[in-house]
PDB file of C-alpha atoms in Angstrom:
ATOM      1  CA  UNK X1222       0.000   0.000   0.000  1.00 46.00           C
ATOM      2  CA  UNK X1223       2.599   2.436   1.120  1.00 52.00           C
ATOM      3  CA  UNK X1224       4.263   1.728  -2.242  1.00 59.00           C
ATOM      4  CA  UNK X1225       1.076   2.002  -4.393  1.00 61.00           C
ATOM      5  CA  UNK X1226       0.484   5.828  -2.751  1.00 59.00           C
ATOM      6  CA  UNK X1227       3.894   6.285  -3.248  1.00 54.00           C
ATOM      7  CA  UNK X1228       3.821   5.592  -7.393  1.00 58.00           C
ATOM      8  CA  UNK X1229       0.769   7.803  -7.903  1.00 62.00           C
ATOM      9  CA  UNK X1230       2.653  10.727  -6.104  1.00 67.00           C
ATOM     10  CA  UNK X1231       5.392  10.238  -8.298  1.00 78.00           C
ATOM     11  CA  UNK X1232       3.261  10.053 -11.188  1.00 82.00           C
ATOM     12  CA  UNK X1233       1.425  13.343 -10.321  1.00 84.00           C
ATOM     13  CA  UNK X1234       4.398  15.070  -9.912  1.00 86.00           C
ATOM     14  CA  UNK X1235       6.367  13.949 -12.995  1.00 87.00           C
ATOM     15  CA  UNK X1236       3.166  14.804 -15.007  1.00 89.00           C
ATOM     16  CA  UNK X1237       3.378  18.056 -13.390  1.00 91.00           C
ATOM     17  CA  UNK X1238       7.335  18.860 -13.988  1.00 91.00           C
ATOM     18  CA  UNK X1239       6.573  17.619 -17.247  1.00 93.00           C
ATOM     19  CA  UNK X1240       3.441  20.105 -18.099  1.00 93.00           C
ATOM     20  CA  UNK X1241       5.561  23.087 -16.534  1.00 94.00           C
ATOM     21  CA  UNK X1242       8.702  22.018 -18.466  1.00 95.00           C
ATOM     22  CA  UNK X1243       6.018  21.943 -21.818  1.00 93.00           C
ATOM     23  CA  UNK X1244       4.786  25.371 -21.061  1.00 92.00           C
ATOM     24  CA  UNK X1245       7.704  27.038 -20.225  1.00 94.00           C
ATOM     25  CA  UNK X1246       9.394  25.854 -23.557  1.00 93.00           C
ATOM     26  CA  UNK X1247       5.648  27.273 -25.428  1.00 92.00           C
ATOM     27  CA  UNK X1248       6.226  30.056 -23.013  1.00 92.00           C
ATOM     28  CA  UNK X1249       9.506  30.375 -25.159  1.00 95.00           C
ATOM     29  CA  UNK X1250       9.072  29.389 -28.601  1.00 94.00           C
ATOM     30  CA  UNK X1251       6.508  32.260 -28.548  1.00 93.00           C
ATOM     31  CA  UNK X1252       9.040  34.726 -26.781  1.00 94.00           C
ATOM     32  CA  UNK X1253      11.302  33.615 -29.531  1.00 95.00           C
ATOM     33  CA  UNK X1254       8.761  34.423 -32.061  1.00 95.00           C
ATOM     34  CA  UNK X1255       8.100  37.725 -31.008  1.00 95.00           C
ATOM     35  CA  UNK X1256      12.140  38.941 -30.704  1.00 95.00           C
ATOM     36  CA  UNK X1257      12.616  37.241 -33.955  1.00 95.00           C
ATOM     37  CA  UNK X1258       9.631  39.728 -36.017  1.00 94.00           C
ATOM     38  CA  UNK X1259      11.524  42.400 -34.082  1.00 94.00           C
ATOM     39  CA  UNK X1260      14.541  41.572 -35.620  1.00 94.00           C
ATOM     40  CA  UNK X1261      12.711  40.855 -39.211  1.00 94.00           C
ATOM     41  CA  UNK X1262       9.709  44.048 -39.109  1.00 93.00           C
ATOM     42  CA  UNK X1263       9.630  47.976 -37.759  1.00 92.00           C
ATOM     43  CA  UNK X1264       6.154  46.875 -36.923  1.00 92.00           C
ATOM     44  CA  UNK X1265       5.943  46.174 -33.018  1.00 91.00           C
ATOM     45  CA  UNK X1266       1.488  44.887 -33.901  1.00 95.00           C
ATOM     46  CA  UNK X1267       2.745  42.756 -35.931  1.00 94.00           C
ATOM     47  CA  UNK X1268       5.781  41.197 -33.314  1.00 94.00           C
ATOM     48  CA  UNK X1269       2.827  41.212 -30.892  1.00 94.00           C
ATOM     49  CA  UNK X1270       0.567  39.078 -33.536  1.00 94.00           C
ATOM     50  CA  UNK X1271       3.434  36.797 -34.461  1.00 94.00           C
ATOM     51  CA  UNK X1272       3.207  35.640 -30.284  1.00 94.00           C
ATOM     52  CA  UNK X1273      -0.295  35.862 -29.875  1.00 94.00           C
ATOM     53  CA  UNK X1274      -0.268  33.351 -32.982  1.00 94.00           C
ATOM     54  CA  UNK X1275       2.478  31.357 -31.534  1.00 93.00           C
ATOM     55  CA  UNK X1276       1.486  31.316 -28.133  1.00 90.00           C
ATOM     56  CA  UNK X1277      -2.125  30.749 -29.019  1.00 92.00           C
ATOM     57  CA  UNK X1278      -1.895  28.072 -31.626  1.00 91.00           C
ATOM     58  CA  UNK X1279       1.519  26.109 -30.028  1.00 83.00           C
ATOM     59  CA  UNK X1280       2.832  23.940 -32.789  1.00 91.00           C
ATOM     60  CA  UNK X1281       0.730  25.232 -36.210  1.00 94.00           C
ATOM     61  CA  UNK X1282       1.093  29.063 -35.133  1.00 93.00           C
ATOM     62  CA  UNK X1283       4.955  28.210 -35.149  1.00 92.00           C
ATOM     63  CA  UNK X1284       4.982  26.133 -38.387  1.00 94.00           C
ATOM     64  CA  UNK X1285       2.994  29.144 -40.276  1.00 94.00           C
ATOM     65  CA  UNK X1286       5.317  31.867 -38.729  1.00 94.00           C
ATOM     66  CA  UNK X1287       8.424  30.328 -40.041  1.00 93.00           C
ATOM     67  CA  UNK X1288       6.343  29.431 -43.561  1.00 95.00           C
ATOM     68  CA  UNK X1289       5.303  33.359 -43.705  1.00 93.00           C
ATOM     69  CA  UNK X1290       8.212  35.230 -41.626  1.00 92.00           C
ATOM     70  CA  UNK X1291      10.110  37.572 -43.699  1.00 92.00           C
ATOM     71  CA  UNK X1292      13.379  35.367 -45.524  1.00 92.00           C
ATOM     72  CA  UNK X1293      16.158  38.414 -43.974  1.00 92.00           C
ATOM     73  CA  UNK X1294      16.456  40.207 -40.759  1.00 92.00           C
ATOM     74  CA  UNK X1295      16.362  43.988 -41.080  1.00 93.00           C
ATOM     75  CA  UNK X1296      20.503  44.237 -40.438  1.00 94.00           C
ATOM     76  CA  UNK X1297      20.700  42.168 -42.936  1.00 94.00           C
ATOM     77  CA  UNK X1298      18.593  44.397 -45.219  1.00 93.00           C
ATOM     78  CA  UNK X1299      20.812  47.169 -44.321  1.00 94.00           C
ATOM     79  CA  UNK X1300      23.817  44.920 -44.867  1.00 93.00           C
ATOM     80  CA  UNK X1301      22.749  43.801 -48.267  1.00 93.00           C
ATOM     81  CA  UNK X1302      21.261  47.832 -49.611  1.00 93.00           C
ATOM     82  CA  UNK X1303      24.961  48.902 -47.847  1.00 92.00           C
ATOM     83  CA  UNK X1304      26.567  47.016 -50.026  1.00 92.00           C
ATOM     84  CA  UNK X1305      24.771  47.770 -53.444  1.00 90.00           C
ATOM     85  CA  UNK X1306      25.783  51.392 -52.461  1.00 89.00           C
ATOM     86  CA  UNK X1307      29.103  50.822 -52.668  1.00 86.00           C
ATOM     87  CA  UNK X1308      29.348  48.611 -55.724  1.00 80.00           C
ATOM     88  CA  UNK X1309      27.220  51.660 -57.535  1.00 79.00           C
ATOM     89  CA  UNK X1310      29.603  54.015 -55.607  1.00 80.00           C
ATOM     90  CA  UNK X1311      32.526  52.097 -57.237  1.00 70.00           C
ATOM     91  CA  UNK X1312      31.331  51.724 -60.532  1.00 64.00           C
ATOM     92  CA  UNK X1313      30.410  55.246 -60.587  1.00 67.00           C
ATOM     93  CA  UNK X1314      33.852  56.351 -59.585  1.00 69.00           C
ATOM     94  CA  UNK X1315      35.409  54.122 -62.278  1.00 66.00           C
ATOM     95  CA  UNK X1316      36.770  55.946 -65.005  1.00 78.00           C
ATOM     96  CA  UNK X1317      36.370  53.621 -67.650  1.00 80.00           C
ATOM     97  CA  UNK X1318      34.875  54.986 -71.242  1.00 83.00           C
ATOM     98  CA  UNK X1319      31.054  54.213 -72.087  1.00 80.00           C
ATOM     99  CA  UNK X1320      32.003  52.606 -75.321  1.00 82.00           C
ATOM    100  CA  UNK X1321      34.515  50.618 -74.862  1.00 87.00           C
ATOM    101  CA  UNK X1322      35.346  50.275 -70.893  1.00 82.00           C
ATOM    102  CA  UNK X1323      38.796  51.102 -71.445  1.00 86.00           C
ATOM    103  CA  UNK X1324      40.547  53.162 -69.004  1.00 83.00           C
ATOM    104  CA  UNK X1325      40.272  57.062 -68.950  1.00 84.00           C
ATOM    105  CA  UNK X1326      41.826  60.295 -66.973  1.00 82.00           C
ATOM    106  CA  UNK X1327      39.181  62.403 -65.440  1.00 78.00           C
ATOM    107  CA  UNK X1328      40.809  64.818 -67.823  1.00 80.00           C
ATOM    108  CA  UNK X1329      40.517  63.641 -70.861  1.00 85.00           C
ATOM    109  CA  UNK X1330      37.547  65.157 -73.070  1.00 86.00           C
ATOM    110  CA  UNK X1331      37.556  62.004 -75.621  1.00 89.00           C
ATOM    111  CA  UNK X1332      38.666  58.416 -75.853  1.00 88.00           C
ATOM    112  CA  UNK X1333      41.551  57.876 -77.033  1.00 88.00           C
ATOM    113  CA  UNK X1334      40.950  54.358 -78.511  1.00 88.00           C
ATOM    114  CA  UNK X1335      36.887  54.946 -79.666  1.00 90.00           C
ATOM    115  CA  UNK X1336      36.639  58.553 -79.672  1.00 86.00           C
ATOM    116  CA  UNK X1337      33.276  59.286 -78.214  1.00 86.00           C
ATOM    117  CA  UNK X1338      32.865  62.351 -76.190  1.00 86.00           C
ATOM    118  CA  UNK X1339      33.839  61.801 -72.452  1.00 84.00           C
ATOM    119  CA  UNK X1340      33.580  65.079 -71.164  1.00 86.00           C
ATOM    120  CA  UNK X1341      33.410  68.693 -72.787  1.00 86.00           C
ATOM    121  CA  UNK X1342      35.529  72.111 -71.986  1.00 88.00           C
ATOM    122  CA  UNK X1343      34.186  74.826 -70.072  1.00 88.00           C
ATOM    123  CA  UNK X1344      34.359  77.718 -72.449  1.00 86.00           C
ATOM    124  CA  UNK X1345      35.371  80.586 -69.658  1.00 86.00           C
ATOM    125  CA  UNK X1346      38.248  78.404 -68.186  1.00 88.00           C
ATOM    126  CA  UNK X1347      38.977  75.389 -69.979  1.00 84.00           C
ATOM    127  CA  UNK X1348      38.533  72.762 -67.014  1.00 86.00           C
ATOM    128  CA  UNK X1349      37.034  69.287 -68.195  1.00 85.00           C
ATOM    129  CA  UNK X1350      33.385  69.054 -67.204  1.00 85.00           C
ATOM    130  CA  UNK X1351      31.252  66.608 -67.024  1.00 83.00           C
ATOM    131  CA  UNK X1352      28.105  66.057 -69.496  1.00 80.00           C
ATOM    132  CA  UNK X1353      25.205  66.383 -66.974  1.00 82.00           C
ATOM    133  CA  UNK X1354      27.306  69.553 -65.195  1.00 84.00           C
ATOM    134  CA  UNK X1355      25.227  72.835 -65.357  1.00 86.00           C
ATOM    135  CA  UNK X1356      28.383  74.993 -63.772  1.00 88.00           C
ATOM    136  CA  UNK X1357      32.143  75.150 -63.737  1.00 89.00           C
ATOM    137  CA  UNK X1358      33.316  73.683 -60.383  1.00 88.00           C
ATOM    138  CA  UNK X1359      36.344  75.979 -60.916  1.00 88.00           C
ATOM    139  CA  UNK X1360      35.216  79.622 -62.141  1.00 90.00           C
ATOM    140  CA  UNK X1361      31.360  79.045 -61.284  1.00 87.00           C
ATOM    141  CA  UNK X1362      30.787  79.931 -64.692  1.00 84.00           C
ATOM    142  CA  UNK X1363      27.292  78.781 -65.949  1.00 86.00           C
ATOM    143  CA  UNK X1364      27.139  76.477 -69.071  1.00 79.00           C
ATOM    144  CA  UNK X1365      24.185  75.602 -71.700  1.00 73.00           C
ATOM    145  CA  UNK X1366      23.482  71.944 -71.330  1.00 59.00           C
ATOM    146  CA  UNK X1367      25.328  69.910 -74.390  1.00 46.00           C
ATOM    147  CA  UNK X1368      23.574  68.047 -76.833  1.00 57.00           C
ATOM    148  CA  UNK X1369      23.571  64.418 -76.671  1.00 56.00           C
ATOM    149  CA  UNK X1370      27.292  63.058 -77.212  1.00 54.00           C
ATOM    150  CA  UNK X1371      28.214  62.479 -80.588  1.00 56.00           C
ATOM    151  CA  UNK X1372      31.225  59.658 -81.531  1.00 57.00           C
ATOM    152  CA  UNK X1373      33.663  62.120 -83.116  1.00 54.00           C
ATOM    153  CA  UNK X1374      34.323  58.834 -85.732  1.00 55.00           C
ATOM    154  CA  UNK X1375      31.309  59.855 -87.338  1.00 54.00           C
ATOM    155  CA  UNK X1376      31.505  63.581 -87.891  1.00 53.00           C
ATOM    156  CA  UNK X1377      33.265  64.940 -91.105  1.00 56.00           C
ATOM    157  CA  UNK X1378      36.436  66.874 -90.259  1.00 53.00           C
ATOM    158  CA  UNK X1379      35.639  70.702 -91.420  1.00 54.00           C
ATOM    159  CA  UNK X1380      37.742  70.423 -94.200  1.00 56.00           C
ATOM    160  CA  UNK X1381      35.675  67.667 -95.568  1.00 52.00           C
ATOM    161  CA  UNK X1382      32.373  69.704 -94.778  1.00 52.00           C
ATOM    162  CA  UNK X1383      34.078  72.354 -97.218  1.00 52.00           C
ATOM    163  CA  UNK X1384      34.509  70.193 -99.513  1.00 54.00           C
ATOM    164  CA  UNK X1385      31.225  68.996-100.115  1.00 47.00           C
TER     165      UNK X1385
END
């Protein structure tokens, strides 16, 4: 008898170590859940959804969070748009040519090897400006937009426009 009392005390209490064990790991996984949409969302509702669904619905709340959360975590976001920034940085401080991505000086007005039209001259001071510029960096003098560039292979030489 004394052992008989003594199993069903045991029992109780293992079921009950067991249930607190289960709920303080659901207590978790949806504590988990919430940091996690934290790290993934600005939204704080929808952190506080992603638990509610957790907590609420223990093991399908969790398998349709991780089926729906968002694939990167907002530092990785920023990682990843960081470095986009400085490949476009980089290839926008190349100084290759547009036609044929050979190497140029950021003086140089024309290609060497294709001849299009890199850059054109100020006409107060001389300095090497570029296409989009609306103003001399150097002399502040204003300039008239240029018209598209033209591949300096394909315009006659003035002698030949003489000529014809």
């Amino acid at each position: 008898m004394i052992n008989s009392s003594f199993m069903r005390i045991g029992t109780t209490e293992l079921a009950i170590i067991l249930g607190s064990i289960l709920a303080l790991i659901w207590l978790f996984v949806g504590i988990w859940a919430f940091r996690d949409m934290r790290r993934r969302s600005r939204s704080g509702w929808l952190a506080v959804a992603v638990f509610l669904l957790v907590f609420l619905l223990p093991i399908a709340g969790l398998i349709i969070y991780l089926l729906m959360r968002p694939r990167e975590t907002l530092m990785e976001q920023y990682d990843r748009t960081l470095q986009q920034e400085v490949l476009l940085q980089q290839i926008e401080t190349n100084l290759t040519c547009p036609g044929c991505s050979r190497a140029v000086d950021a003086n140089w007005l024309v290609c060497p090897e294709c001849h299009v039209t890199l850059r054109r001259p100020c006409r107060h001071c001389g300095t090497a400006l570029e296409m989009h510029w609306q103003i001399c960096p150097v002399c502040a003098h204003m300039v008239d937009l240029p018209e598209p560039p033209v591949n300096t292979m394909d315009v006659p030489a003035p002698e030949q426009q003489n000529q014809a």
